[in-house]
Amino acid sequence: MSKKMWTGGAAIALALLAAPAALADLAEPAVPAVVSPANGARMQLRWEMQRKPADQQLPQGGSPARFILTNSDRQPLPAAGWSLYFTGIDRMPVGVRSNGLVLEQVAGGLFRLRPAAEFKGLAPGQTLEFAYRHRDAVFMPSRSPSGPYLVYDAVPDAGVPLPYTVATLTEPAQRGKTGSPHSEVTPEDTYWRNARAELLPAAKLPPVLPTPLRLEPGAGRLPLAGRPTINASAALASEAALARSLFPATLAAGGGPQLRLRVGAVEGQASLEAYRLAISTSGGIDIVGNSAAGVAYGLQTLRDLMPLPGAVAPDLPELTIVDAPRFGYRGFMLDVARNFHGKETVFKWLDLMARFKLNKFHFHLTDDEGWRIEIAGLPELTTIGAVRGHSAKPGVRLDPAYGSGPDPRDPHGSGHYTREDYMEIVRYAQARHIEVIPEIEMPGHARAAVQAMEARYRRLKAAGSRDAARYLLNDLDDRSEYVSAQLFNDNVINPGLESSYTFIERVVKEIAALHREAGAPLKTIHMGGDELANGAWEQSPASHAMMRRHGLETSADLWDYFYDRVDAIVRKHGMVTSGWEELAARKTTLDGGSKLIPNPRFTRNGFIAYVWNNTVGAEDLAYRLANAGYDIVLTPVTRMYFDMARNANPEEHGVNWGGYVELDTVYDFIPFDIMKDAPEAARVGKDRLTDYGKRRVRGIQANLFSETARDPARIDYLVMPRLAALAERAWAADPEWAGAADPVKAAVLHRSAWSGFVNALGQRVLPRLDLEGGVLAYRIAPPGLVLDSGKVLANHVLPGMMLRYTSDGSEPTAASTPVTGPIAERGTIRVAAFDRTGRRGPVASIESRLEAFSFAPQQEGDCRHRRASP
């Protein structure tokens, strides 16, 4: 076939594929006519959910959708010889046909539309629809297909991204319904939820977050006439530098109070992280910590007490604080495998963790979609396992995922930390008293490593190496059938291969060496264990042989054998094994259903289990593991997964497979009573923590998996200000309302405590972040709105945030009229919240009609409203 290649995605000339019947009509052989098929860069692709007819009842979870492809080029899209690839989070209905195209799965979340035999091509100017229905409820833009690109068979390694739009989603899964977590959240709903807190004057704000153990206020105030003189030993050089950074350069050099930092005994506090902060008009500022970490936390408290930047006459309140954390483990997990984020983003979150007194950084470095750390001697882990992009040949790079598209230079699909990068991160964290806990996912969620090591094997085998299989992770004769949570069927490390343990040994050894070289030796390493797909290993000859050699009967026994070997490797390097809850659990069945029970095999190994699963039926799993003797970190998906959307409204970002996580969802979490706000019927038969079990709870952690977070601003949006609520629960003792037996008293106490927390965030904590000049695009929630006696009432989840409105239907700006009370104007009232830099959150709107009435919750249908819009 005659063809002309093109570069840069500009043009391709290729013989238009003729149907066999047409070829049969030719009287004699001839050279096919040469035409230029459509350039993907000049096509237009649109994806949209289809509105459900009012009289149509769709199957539970069904979401009708369609792709709309428009040929804006001057050349036709041929009848054959091309594929349109895209990535998705949700399962797609593979095999469905529409208008001559068929939907196929390539691998994991990579799918493609391919012309079937009946497709006739798409002429210039024509539009084609491909209609299908998702199996799940899809109503958030972050769960829509992403990263589409066009590939011609004649040039199989060249993918051209298509101009692509996602239609504004306007309907939640259950619009107008109540009682479902997927129900629409209206401005009225938001108003009444916000009304659980009241606006506090500045003098009534809690002075410090997270709440300290003991605070004794004084009577006076210490003026800051100049920058303090800092007295600290050489051992506290990092803390002295932090202290200097707290005071603005606008203060005169000298003339300020004395600021003394030292390590010493804090009365009555055994925690190494305890501190005592004393501010007095006569003695200046004293911070004593049981360790340098305690001194650093005292300085973070001092930061919170400082006046906001720009204060005319800055001063500090006289007081004494004695403080120590409730939990020794206060963690935040960042996933850089699904979407890569560079070290500058990591530095930003380490700074924020330090500000909120969090001390464990769980670094999710590897997964199916990426291996993000350089390992000496195994270059394929980063040359292949850290690169995503289109390739017609296997073993060149990983498939596109989560919108990364065909280009291997995409900075979020591809990327890794060099050895120097990683050590820089470890040192940066150590200077802030944060322990980096790297995670190497296994045996599932390991496709990046599996693919990279298979490519290494094939390269060396082709070169005649006898050592080719030294680090091979998959049994090439394995015929097991399984599908992982991310839709892969080839993502598992095989426990029947000695080469798997050789690989694990090499990786653990190299990472431990990096930490030693960085000056922060590892105490524990997280060895994964999450979501091994049912069916894995079942048809693997290597696994069967290993089972026979060691007298193992089931794949559950093989799992135990695998983690016995892994634990021995970790212990050899002087560390304790951490992992997801499956490390401490054993799969079994009860009444025909799957059930996880504490695994008696590893209770004496010192495993630390990170327990995420508190979904229906497993609400008490963490407590059962702790009661059985496992050390645990609480990281429940329904409370502490910050990749979950706040609510079901389409404009929200995130996923929702584990529920919805609002700010108060995090704040209301009581670690030792995980089902405290559950109905009494749901608590029946669930285990509670014993006193012994309570001693096994190391602490709590929030997780940010990055499927929907391709850029740093999206991380900001998903994590903040929920990180502050995590810090409050991890550092401070249980609030008084949590222990009140009387529901009425508990409600009163909760209102007071919640009001203090959100007012402090809205009036002091977030404004300080705004005014300090850093870039943090935290979520600014939409305001709540209701009509009451003909006037519009507006409020916000963070009292003190500036609200502005318009009444002519236009978008509010930073120059619009502030909301200072009820809005009496008529028309379309549009309201938005603004931060101290003028950045705006989503707009909420409501129609204010001429007729006046008194609003009552049951009359909600009397108010015409619209959801918040971006």
Short mmCIF file of C-alpha atoms in Angstrom, two decimals, residues 477-648:
data_model
loop_
_atom_site.label_atom_id
_atom_site.label_comp_id
_atom_site.label_asym_id
_atom_site.label_seq_id
_atom_site.Cartn_x
_atom_site.Cartn_y
_atom_site.Cartn_z
CA ASP A 477 2.84 -19.77 32.01
CA ASP A 478 0.22 -18.40 34.40
CA ARG A 479 -3.31 -18.80 33.00
CA SER A 480 -5.15 -17.39 36.01
CA GLU A 481 -8.25 -15.35 35.28
CA TYR A 482 -8.93 -12.30 37.43
CA VAL A 483 -9.89 -8.65 37.16
CA SER A 484 -8.47 -6.15 39.64
CA ALA A 485 -10.28 -3.13 41.06
CA GLN A 486 -8.63 -1.03 38.34
CA LEU A 487 -9.64 -3.57 35.65
CA PHE A 488 -6.24 -5.19 35.11
CA ASN A 489 -5.67 -8.90 34.60
CA ASP A 490 -1.86 -8.81 34.66
CA ASN A 491 -0.91 -6.72 37.70
CA VAL A 492 0.17 -9.30 40.30
CA ILE A 493 3.59 -10.32 41.63
CA ASN A 494 3.77 -14.10 41.64
CA PRO A 495 4.72 -15.64 45.03
CA GLY A 496 5.80 -18.90 43.38
CA LEU A 497 8.90 -17.34 41.80
CA GLU A 498 12.13 -17.00 43.78
CA SER A 499 12.88 -14.05 41.50
CA SER A 500 9.97 -12.17 43.12
CA TYR A 501 11.73 -12.28 46.49
CA THR A 502 15.05 -11.37 44.88
CA PHE A 503 13.34 -8.28 43.46
CA ILE A 504 11.73 -7.34 46.78
CA GLU A 505 15.05 -7.79 48.58
CA ARG A 506 16.78 -5.49 46.07
CA VAL A 507 14.15 -2.76 46.32
CA VAL A 508 13.94 -2.82 50.13
CA LYS A 509 17.73 -2.77 50.40
CA GLU A 510 18.07 0.20 48.03
CA ILE A 511 15.34 2.27 49.68
CA ALA A 512 16.75 1.56 53.14
CA ALA A 513 20.16 2.69 51.87
CA LEU A 514 18.67 5.94 50.54
CA HIS A 515 17.22 6.73 53.96
CA ARG A 516 20.50 5.98 55.72
CA GLU A 517 22.38 8.18 53.27
CA ALA A 518 19.83 10.94 53.83
CA GLY A 519 20.40 10.68 57.59
CA ALA A 520 16.93 9.39 58.40
CA PRO A 521 17.08 5.58 58.76
CA LEU A 522 13.83 3.78 58.04
CA LYS A 523 11.89 2.36 60.97
CA THR A 524 9.13 0.83 58.87
CA ILE A 525 8.35 0.36 55.20
CA HIS A 526 4.84 -0.07 53.83
CA MET A 527 4.68 -3.27 51.81
CA GLY A 528 1.23 -2.86 50.27
CA GLY A 529 -1.12 -5.82 50.48
CA ASP A 530 -4.14 -4.02 49.06
CA GLU A 531 -6.85 -5.58 46.91
CA LEU A 532 -5.38 -8.78 45.52
CA ALA A 533 -7.94 -9.80 42.92
CA ASN A 534 -9.84 -13.05 43.44
CA GLY A 535 -8.49 -15.70 41.11
CA ALA A 536 -4.89 -14.50 41.04
CA TRP A 537 -2.28 -17.34 41.20
CA GLU A 538 -4.98 -20.01 40.87
CA GLN A 539 -3.68 -21.26 37.48
CA SER A 540 0.00 -20.49 37.95
CA PRO A 541 2.32 -23.53 37.64
CA ALA A 542 5.00 -21.68 39.62
CA SER A 543 2.60 -20.96 42.47
CA HIS A 544 1.34 -24.55 42.49
CA ALA A 545 4.90 -25.83 42.67
CA MET A 546 5.69 -23.51 45.58
CA MET A 547 2.57 -24.69 47.39
CA ARG A 548 3.56 -28.33 46.95
CA ARG A 549 7.09 -27.70 48.23
CA HIS A 550 5.82 -26.06 51.41
CA GLY A 551 2.67 -28.08 52.05
CA LEU A 552 0.29 -25.20 51.37
CA GLU A 553 -3.33 -26.02 50.63
CA THR A 554 -4.97 -22.78 49.46
CA SER A 555 -4.11 -19.43 47.93
CA ALA A 556 -4.76 -17.92 51.37
CA ASP A 557 -1.93 -20.12 52.68
CA LEU A 558 0.23 -18.91 49.81
CA TRP A 559 -0.55 -15.32 50.82
CA ASP A 560 0.71 -16.07 54.33
CA TYR A 561 3.84 -17.68 52.90
CA PHE A 562 4.46 -14.62 50.70
CA TYR A 563 4.24 -12.16 53.57
CA ASP A 564 6.34 -14.39 55.82
CA ARG A 565 9.08 -14.04 53.21
CA VAL A 566 8.48 -10.31 52.76
CA ASP A 567 8.56 -9.73 56.52
CA ALA A 568 11.85 -11.64 56.81
CA ILE A 569 13.35 -9.33 54.17
CA VAL A 570 12.12 -6.21 55.96
CA ARG A 571 13.39 -7.44 59.34
CA LYS A 572 16.77 -8.28 57.81
CA HIS A 573 17.17 -4.57 57.13
CA GLY A 574 16.21 -3.58 60.66
CA MET A 575 12.64 -2.48 60.02
CA VAL A 576 9.08 -3.38 60.92
CA THR A 577 6.58 -4.33 58.20
CA SER A 578 3.62 -2.05 57.57
CA GLY A 579 0.83 -2.61 55.08
CA TRP A 580 -2.83 -2.34 54.31
CA GLU A 581 -5.28 -4.28 56.47
CA GLU A 582 -5.07 -7.42 54.35
CA LEU A 583 -1.64 -8.10 55.86
CA ALA A 584 -3.34 -8.69 59.20
CA ALA A 585 -6.48 -10.36 57.85
CA ARG A 586 -7.39 -13.69 56.33
CA LYS A 587 -10.04 -14.23 53.70
CA THR A 588 -12.72 -16.73 54.55
CA THR A 589 -16.46 -17.19 53.98
CA LEU A 590 -19.46 -16.86 56.23
CA ASP A 591 -22.95 -17.89 55.09
CA GLY A 592 -21.69 -18.03 51.53
CA GLY A 593 -20.25 -14.51 51.60
CA SER A 594 -16.67 -13.29 51.77
CA LYS A 595 -15.42 -12.15 55.16
CA LEU A 596 -12.13 -10.87 56.55
CA ILE A 597 -11.07 -12.13 59.96
CA PRO A 598 -7.92 -11.39 62.00
CA ASN A 599 -5.09 -13.61 60.84
CA PRO A 600 -3.58 -15.33 63.90
CA ARG A 601 -0.35 -16.07 62.01
CA PHE A 602 1.16 -12.58 62.19
CA THR A 603 0.03 -11.16 65.53
CA ARG A 604 3.55 -11.60 66.94
CA ASN A 605 5.38 -10.21 63.92
CA GLY A 606 4.70 -6.60 64.86
CA PHE A 607 2.88 -5.79 61.63
CA ILE A 608 1.33 -2.32 61.48
CA ALA A 609 -1.99 -2.56 59.63
CA TYR A 610 -3.49 0.50 57.92
CA VAL A 611 -7.23 -0.18 58.04
CA TRP A 612 -9.26 1.58 55.36
CA ASN A 613 -12.28 -0.69 55.04
CA ASN A 614 -15.18 0.48 57.17
CA THR A 615 -17.77 -0.02 54.45
CA VAL A 616 -21.07 -1.74 55.18
CA GLY A 617 -20.39 -5.08 56.83
CA ALA A 618 -16.79 -4.21 57.76
CA GLU A 619 -17.41 -1.19 59.97
CA ASP A 620 -15.67 -2.84 62.92
CA LEU A 621 -12.80 -4.53 61.07
CA ALA A 622 -10.21 -2.14 62.51
CA TYR A 623 -11.39 -2.84 66.05
CA ARG A 624 -11.39 -6.60 65.51
CA LEU A 625 -7.80 -6.44 64.29
CA ALA A 626 -6.71 -4.26 67.22
CA ASN A 627 -8.49 -6.48 69.74
CA ALA A 628 -6.68 -9.46 68.18
CA GLY A 629 -3.31 -7.86 68.86
CA TYR A 630 -2.39 -5.95 65.71
CA ASP A 631 -1.06 -2.41 65.83
CA ILE A 632 -3.31 -0.40 63.55
CA VAL A 633 -3.54 2.99 61.90
CA LEU A 634 -7.12 4.14 61.37
CA THR A 635 -7.69 5.47 57.87
CA PRO A 636 -11.39 4.76 57.22
CA VAL A 637 -12.56 5.40 53.68
CA THR A 638 -15.86 6.99 54.76
CA ARG A 639 -14.01 9.57 56.88
CA MET A 640 -10.40 9.94 55.82
CA TYR A 641 -10.18 9.45 52.05
CA PHE A 642 -9.67 12.94 50.70
CA ASP A 643 -10.08 11.80 47.10
CA MET A 644 -13.78 11.34 47.90
CA ALA A 645 -16.02 14.16 46.69
CA ARG A 646 -17.72 16.33 49.29
CA ASN A 647 -21.21 15.59 47.99
CA ALA A 648 -23.10 14.28 44.98
#
